[in-house]
PDB file of C-alpha atoms and ligand atoms in Angstrom:
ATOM      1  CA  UNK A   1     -30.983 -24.530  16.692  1.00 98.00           C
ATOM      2  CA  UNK A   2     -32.136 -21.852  19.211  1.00 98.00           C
ATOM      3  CA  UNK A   3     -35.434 -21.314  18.632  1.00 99.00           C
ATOM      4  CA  UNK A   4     -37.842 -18.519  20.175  1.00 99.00           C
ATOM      5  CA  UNK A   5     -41.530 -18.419  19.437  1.00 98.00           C
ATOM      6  CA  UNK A   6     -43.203 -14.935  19.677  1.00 98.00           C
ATOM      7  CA  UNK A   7     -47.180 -16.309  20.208  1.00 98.00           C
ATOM      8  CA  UNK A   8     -47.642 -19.966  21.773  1.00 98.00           C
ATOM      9  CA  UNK A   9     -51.045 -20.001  21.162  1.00 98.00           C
ATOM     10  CA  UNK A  10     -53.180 -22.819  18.677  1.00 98.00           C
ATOM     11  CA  UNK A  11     -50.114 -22.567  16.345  1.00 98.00           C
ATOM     12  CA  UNK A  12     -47.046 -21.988  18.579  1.00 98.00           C
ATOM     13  CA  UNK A  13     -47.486 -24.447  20.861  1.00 98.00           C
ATOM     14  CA  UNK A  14     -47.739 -26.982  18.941  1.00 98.00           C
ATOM     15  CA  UNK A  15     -44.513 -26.095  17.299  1.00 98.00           C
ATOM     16  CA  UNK A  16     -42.787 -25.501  19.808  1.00 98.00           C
ATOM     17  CA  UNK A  17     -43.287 -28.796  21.203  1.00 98.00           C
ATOM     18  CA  UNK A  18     -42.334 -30.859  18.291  1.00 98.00           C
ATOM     19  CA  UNK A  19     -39.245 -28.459  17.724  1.00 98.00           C
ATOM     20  CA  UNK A  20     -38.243 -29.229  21.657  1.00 98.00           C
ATOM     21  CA  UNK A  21     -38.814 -33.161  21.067  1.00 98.00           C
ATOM     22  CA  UNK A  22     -36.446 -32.911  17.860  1.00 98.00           C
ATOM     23  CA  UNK A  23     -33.515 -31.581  19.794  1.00 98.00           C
ATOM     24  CA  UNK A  24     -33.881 -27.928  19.736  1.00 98.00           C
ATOM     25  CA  UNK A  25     -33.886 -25.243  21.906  1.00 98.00           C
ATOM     26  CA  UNK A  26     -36.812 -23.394  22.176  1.00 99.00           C
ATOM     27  CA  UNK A  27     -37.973 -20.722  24.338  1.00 98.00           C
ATOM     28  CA  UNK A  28     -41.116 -18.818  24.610  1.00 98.00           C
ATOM     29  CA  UNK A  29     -40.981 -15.568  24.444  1.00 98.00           C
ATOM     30  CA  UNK A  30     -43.240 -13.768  27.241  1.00 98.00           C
ATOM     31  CA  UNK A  31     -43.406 -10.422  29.621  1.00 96.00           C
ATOM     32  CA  UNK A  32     -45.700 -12.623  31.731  1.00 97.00           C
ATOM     33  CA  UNK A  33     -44.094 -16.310  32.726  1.00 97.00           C
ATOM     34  CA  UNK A  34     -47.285 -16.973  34.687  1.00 97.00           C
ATOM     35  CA  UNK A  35     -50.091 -16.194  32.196  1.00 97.00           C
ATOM     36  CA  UNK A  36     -52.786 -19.220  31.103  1.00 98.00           C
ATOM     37  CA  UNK A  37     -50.774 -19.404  27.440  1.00 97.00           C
ATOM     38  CA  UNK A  38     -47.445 -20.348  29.342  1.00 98.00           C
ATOM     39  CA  UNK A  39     -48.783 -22.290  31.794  1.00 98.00           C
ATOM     40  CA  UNK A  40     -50.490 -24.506  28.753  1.00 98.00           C
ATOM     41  CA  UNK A  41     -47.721 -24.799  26.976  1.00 98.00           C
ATOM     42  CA  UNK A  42     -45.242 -25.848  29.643  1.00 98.00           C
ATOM     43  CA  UNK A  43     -48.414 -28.243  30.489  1.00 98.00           C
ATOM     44  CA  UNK A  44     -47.460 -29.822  26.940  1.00 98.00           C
ATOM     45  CA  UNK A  45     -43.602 -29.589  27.632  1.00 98.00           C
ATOM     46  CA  UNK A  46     -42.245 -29.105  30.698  1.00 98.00           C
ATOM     47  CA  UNK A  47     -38.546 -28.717  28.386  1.00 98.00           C
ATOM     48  CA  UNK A  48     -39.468 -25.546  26.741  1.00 98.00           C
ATOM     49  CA  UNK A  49     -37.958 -22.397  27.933  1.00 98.00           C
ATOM     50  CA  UNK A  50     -39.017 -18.955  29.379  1.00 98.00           C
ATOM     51  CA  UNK A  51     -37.648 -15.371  28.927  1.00 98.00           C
ATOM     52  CA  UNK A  52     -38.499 -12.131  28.309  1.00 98.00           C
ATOM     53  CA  UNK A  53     -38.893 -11.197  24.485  1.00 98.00           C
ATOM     54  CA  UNK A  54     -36.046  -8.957  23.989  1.00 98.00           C
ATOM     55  CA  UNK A  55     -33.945 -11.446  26.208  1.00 98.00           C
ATOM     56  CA  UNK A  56     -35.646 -15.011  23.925  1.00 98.00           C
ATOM     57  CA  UNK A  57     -35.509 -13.368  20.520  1.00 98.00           C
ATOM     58  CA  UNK A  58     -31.719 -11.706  21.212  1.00 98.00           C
ATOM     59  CA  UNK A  59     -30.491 -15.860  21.798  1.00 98.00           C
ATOM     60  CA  UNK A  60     -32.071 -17.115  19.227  1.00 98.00           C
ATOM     61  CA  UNK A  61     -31.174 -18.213  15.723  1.00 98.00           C
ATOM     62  CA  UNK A  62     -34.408 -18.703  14.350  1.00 98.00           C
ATOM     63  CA  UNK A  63     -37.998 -16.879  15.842  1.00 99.00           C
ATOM     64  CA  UNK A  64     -41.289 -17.727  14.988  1.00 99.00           C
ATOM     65  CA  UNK A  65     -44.329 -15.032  14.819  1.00 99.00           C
ATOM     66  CA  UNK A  66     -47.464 -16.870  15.750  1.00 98.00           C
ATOM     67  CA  UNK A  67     -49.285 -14.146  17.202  1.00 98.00           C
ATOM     68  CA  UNK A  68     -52.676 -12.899  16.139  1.00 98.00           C
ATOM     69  CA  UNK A  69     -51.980 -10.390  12.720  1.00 98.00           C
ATOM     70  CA  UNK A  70     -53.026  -7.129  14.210  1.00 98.00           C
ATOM     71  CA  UNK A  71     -51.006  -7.929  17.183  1.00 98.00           C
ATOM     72  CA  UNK A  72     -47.990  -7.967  15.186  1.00 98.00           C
ATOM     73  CA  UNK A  73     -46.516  -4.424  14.891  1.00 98.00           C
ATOM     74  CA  UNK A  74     -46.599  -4.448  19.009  1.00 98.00           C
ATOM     75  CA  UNK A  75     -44.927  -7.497  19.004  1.00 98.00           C
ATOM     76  CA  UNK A  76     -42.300  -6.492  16.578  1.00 98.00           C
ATOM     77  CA  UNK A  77     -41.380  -3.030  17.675  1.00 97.00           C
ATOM     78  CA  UNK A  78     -40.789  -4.239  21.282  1.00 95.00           C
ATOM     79  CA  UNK A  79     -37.872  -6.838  19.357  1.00 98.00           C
ATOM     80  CA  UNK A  80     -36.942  -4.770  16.790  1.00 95.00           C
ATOM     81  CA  UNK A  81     -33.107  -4.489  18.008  1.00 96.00           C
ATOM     82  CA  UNK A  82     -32.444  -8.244  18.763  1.00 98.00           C
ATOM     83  CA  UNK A  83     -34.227  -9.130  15.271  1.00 98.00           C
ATOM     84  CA  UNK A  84     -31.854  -7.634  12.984  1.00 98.00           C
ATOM     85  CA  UNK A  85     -29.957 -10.721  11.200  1.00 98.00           C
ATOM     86  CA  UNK A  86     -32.475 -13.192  12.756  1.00 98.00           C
ATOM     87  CA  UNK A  87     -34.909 -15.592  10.651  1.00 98.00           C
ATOM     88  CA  UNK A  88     -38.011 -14.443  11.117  1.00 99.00           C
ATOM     89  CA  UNK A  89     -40.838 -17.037  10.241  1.00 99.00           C
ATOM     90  CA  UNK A  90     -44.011 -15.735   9.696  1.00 99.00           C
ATOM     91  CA  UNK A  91     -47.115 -17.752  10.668  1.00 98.00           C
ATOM     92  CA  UNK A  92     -49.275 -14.806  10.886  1.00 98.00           C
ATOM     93  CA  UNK A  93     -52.044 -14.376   8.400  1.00 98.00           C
ATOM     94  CA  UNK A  94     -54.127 -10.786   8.075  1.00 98.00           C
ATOM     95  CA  UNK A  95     -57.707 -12.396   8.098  1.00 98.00           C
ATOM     96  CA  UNK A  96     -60.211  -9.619   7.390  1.00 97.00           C
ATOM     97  CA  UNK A  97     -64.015  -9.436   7.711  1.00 96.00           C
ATOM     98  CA  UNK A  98     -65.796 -12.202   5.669  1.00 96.00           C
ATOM     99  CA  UNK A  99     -62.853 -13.904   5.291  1.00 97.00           C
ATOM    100  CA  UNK A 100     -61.156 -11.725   2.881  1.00 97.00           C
ATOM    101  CA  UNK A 101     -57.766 -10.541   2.789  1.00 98.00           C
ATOM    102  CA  UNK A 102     -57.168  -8.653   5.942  1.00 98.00           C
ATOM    103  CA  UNK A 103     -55.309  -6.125   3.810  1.00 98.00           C
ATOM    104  CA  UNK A 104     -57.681  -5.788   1.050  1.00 97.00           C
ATOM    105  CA  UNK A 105     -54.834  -7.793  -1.136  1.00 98.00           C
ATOM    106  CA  UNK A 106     -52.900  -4.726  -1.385  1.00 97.00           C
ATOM    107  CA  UNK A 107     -49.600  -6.532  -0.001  1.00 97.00           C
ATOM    108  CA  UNK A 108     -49.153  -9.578   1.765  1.00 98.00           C
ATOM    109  CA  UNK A 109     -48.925  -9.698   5.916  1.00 98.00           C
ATOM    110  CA  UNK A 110     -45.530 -11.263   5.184  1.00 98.00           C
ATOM    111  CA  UNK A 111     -44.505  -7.717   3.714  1.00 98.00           C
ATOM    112  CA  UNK A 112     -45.554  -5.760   6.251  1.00 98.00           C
ATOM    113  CA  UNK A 113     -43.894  -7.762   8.599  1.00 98.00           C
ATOM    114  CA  UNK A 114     -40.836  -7.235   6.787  1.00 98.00           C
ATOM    115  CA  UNK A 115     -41.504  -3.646   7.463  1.00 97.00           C
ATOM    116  CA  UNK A 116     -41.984  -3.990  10.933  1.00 97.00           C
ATOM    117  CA  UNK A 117     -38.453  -5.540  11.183  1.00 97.00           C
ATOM    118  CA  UNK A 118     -36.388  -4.148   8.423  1.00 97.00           C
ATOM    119  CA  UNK A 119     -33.174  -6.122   9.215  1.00 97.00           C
ATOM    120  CA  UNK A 120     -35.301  -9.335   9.764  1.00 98.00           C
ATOM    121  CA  UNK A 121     -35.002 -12.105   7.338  1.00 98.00           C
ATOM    122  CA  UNK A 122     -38.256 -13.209   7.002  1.00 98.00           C
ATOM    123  CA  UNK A 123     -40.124 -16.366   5.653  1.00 99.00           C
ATOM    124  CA  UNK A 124     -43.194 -17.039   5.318  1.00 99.00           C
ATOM    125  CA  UNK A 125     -44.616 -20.590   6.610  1.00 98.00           C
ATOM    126  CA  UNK A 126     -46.493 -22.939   8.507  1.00 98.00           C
ATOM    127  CA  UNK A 127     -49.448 -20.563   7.585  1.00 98.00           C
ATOM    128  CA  UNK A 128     -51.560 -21.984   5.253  1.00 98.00           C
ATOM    129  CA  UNK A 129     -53.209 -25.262   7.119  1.00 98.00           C
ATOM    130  CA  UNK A 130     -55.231 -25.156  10.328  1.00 98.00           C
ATOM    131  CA  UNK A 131     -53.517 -26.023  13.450  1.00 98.00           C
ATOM    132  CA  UNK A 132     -54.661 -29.483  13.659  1.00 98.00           C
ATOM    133  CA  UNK A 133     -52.061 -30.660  11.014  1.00 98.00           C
ATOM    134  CA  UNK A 134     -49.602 -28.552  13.369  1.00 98.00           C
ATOM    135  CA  UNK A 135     -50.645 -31.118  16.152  1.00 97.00           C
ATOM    136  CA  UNK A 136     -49.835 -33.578  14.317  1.00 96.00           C
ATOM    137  CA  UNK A 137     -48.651 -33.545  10.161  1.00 95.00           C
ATOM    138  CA  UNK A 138     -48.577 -37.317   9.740  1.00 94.00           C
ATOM    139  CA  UNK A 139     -50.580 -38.645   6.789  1.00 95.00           C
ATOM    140  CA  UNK A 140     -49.754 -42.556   6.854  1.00 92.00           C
ATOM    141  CA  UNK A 141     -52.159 -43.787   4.224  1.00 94.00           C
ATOM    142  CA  UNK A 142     -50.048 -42.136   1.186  1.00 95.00           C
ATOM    143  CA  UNK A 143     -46.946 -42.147  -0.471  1.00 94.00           C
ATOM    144  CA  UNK A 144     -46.192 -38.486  -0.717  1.00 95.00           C
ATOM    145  CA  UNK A 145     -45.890 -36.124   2.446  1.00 96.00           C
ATOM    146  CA  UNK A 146     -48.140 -33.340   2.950  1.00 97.00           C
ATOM    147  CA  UNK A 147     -46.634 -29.998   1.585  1.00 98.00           C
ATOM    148  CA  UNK A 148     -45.466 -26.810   3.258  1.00 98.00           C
ATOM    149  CA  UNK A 149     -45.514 -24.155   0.993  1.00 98.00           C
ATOM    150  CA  UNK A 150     -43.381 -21.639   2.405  1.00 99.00           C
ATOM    151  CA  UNK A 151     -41.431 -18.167   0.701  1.00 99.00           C
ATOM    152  CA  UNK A 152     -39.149 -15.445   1.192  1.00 98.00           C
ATOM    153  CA  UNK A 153     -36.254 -13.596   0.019  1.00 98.00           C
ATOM    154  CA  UNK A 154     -33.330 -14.838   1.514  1.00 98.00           C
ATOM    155  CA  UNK A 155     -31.607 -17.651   0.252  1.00 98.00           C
ATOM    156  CA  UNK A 156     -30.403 -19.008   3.480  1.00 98.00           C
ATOM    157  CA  UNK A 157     -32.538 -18.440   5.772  1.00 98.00           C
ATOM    158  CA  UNK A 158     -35.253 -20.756   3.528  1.00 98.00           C
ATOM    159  CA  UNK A 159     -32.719 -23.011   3.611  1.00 98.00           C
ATOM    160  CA  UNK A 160     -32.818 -23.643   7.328  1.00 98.00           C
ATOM    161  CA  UNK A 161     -36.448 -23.225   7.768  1.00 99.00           C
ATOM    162  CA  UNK A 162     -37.032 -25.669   4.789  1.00 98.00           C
ATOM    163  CA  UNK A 163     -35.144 -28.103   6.750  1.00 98.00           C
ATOM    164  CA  UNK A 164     -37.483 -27.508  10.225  1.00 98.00           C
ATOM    165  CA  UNK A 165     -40.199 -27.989   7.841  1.00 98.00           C
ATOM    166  CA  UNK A 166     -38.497 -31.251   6.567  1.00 98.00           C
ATOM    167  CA  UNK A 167     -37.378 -32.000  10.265  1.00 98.00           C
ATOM    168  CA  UNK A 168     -41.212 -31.270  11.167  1.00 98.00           C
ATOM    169  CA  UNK A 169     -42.647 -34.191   8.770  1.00 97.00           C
ATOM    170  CA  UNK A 170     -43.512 -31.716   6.119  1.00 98.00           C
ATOM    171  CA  UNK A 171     -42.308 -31.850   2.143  1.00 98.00           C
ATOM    172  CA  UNK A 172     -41.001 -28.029   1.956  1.00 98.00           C
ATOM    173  CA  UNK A 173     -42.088 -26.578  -0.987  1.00 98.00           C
ATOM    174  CA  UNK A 174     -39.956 -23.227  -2.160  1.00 98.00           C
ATOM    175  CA  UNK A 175     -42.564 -21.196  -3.791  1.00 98.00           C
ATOM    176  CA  UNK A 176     -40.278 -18.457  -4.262  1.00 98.00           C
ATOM    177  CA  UNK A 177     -39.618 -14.967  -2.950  1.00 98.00           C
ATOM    178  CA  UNK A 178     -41.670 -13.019  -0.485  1.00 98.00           C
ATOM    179  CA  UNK A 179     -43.737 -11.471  -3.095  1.00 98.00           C
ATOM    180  CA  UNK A 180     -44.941 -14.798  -3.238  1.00 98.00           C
ATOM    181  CA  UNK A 181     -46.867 -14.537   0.514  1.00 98.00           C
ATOM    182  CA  UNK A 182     -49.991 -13.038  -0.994  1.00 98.00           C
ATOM    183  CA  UNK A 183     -50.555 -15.826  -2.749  1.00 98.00           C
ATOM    184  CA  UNK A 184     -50.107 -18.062   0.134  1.00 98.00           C
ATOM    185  CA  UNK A 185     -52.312 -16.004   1.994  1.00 98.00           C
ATOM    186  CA  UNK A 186     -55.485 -15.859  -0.493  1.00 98.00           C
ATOM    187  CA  UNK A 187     -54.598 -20.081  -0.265  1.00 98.00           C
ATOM    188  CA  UNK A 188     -54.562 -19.697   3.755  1.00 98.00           C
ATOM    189  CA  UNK A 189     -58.128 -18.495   3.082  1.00 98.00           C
ATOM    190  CA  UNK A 190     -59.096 -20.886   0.274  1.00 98.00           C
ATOM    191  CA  UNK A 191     -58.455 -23.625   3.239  1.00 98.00           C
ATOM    192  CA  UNK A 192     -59.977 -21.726   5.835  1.00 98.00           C
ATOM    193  CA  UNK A 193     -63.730 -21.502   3.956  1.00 98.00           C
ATOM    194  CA  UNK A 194     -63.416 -24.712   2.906  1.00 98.00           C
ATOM    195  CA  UNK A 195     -62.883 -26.169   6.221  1.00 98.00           C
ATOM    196  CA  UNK A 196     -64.606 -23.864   9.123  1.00 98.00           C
ATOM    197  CA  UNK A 197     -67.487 -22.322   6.680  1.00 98.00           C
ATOM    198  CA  UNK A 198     -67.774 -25.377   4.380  1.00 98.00           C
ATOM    199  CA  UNK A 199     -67.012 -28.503   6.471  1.00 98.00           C
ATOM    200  CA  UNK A 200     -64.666 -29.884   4.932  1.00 98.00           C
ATOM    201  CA  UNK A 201     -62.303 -32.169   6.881  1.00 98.00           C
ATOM    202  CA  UNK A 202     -59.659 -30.013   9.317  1.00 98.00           C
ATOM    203  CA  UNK A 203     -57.165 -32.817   8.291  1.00 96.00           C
ATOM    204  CA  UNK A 204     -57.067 -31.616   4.550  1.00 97.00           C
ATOM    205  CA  UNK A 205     -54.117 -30.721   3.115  1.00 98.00           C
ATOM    206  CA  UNK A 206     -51.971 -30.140   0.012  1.00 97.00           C
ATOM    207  CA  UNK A 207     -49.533 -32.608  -1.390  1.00 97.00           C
ATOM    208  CA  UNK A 208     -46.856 -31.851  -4.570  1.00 96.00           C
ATOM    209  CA  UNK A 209     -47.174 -33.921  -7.716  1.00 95.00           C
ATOM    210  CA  UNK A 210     -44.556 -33.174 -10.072  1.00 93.00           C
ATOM    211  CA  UNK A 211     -43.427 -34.813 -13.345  1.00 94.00           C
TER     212      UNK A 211
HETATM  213  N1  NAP B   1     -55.433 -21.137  14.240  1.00 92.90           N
HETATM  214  C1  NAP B   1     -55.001 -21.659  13.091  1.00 92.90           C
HETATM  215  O1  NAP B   1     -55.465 -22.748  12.674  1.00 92.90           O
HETATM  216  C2  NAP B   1     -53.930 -20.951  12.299  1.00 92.90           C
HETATM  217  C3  NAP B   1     -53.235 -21.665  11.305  1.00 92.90           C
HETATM  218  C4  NAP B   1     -52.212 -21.044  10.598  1.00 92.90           C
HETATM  219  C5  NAP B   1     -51.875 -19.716  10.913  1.00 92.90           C
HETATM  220  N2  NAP B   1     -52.589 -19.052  11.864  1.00 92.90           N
HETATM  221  C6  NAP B   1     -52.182 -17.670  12.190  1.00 92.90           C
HETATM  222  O2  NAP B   1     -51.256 -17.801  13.278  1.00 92.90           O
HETATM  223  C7  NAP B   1     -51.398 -16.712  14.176  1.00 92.90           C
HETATM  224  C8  NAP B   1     -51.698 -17.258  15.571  1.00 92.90           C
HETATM  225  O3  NAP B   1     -52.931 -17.943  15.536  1.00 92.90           O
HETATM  226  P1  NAP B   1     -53.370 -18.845  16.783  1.00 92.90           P
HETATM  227  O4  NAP B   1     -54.590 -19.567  16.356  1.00 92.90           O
HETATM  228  O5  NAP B   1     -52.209 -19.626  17.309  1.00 92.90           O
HETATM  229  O6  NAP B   1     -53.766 -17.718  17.857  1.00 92.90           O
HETATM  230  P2  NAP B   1     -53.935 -17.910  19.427  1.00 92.90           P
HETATM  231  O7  NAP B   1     -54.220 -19.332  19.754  1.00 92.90           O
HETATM  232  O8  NAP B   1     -54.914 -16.864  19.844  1.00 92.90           O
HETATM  233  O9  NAP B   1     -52.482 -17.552  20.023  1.00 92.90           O
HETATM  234  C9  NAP B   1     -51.962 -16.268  19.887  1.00 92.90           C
HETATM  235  C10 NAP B   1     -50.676 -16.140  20.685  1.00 92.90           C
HETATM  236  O10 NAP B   1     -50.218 -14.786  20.554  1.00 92.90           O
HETATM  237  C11 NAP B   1     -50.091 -14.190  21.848  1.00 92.90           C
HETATM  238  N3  NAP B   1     -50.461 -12.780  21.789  1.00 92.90           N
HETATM  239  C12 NAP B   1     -51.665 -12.248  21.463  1.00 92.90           C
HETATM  240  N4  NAP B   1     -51.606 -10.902  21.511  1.00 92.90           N
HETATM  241  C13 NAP B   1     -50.351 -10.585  21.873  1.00 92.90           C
HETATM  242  C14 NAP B   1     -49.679  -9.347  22.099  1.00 92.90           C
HETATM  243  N5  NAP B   1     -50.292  -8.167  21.925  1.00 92.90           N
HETATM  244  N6  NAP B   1     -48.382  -9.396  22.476  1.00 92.90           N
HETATM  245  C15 NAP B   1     -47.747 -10.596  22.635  1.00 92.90           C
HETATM  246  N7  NAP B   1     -48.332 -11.793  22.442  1.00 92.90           N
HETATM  247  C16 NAP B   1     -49.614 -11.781  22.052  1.00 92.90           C
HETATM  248  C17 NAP B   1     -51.032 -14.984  22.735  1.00 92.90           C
HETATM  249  O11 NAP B   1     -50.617 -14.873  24.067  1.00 92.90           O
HETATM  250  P3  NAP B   1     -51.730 -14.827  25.260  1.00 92.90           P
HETATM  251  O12 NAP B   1     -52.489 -16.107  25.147  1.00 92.90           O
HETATM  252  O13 NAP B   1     -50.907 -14.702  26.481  1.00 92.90           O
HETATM  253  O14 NAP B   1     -52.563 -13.635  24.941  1.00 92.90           O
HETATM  254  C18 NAP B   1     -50.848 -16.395  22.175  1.00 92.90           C
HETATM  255  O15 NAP B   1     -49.654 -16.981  22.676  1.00 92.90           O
HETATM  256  C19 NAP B   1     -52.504 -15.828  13.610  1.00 92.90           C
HETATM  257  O16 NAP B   1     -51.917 -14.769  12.898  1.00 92.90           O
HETATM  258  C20 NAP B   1     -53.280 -16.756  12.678  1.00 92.90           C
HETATM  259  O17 NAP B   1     -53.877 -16.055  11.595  1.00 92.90           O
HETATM  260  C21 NAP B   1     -53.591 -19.637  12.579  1.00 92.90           C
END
């Protein structure tokens, strides 16, 4: 698939390289090819690709938001055009001030990114872990795979980013429609107190047990 990745930063990069290694074609999306962010990333993968935003998102079939929340709406409006029919996968979470939701819980990120491009099909994923298990998802000593939890409204377009997910050594784990990304979120910060505030090992994550 042609993937571009708005944000290459402790999430994006990491993506973006083990998207690139399984075949696709990725491209970061940037007004400046020379910053410290590209520079990294092409450090990490010399096969990744470089264009401006409208010119990345506008070939792509699939973009990923990694970019910090309230970064988003500038991000989005300068796309807006070339995301209309695109999959738009949401890694962004709305972190607020002692760790709380970032929009009080009113509506998930997800949805207001959905707002920000209306003709975007968005899905929500690859947000509720830390970035270590985006460096590397591999969990040898068990049975089961770690699951991604991911959500959104169209049909299709969690069909292919179930199968990245799959691709990316994840179980993908439908949790339903976009309404569903609050949820996720409040989990996001579950993880996130446990881990940074509580200690808990980075390399924790969720698995599915179903019967
Ligand atoms: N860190 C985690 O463990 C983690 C895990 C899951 C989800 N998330 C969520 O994923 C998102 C990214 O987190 P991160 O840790 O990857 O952040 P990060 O390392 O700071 O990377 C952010 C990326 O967004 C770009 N960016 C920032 N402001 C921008 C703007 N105004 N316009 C265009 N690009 C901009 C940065 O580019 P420059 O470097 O050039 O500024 C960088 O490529 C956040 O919403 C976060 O909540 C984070």
């Amino acid at each position: 698939m042609r993937i571009a990745f708005l944000g290459y930063g402790n999430v994006g990069a990491p993506l973006a390289d083990h998207l690139q290694r399984l075949g696709h074609d990725v491209t970061l999306a940037t007004a400046d090819p020379a910053s410290d962010g590209v520079r990294k990333a092409l450090g990490r993968n010399g096969r990744l690709k470089v264009a401006a935003p409208r010119e990345a998102v506008g070939g792509a079939d699939v973009v990923f938001l990694a970019t910090p929340f309230p970064a988003n709406e500038e991000v989005l409006t300068g796309v807006a055009a070339e995301l209309a029919g695109k999959i738009l996968v949401d890694c962004t979470n709305p972190v607020g001030a002692g760790l709380r939701h970032g929009l009080e819980s009113r509506e998930s990120g997800s949805q207001a990114v959905q707002r920000l491009a209306p003709a975007a099909r968005v899905v929500k994923a690859f947000s509720i872990y830390g970035f270590e298990n985006l460096e590397d998802s591999l969990y040898p000593a068990y049975a089961v795979k770690p699951a991604m939890m991911f959500c959104g409204d169209d049909v299709a377009a969690k069909k292919a980013v179930g199968e990245l997910i799959a691709q990316l050594g994840w179980e993908p784990l439908d949790v339903g429609g976009l309404e569903q990304a609050l949820h996720l979120e409040h989990m996001t910060l579950l993880w996130v107190r446990m881990v940074r505030v509580n200690g808990a090992s980075p390399h924790t994550v969720w698995a599915r047990l179903a019967r």
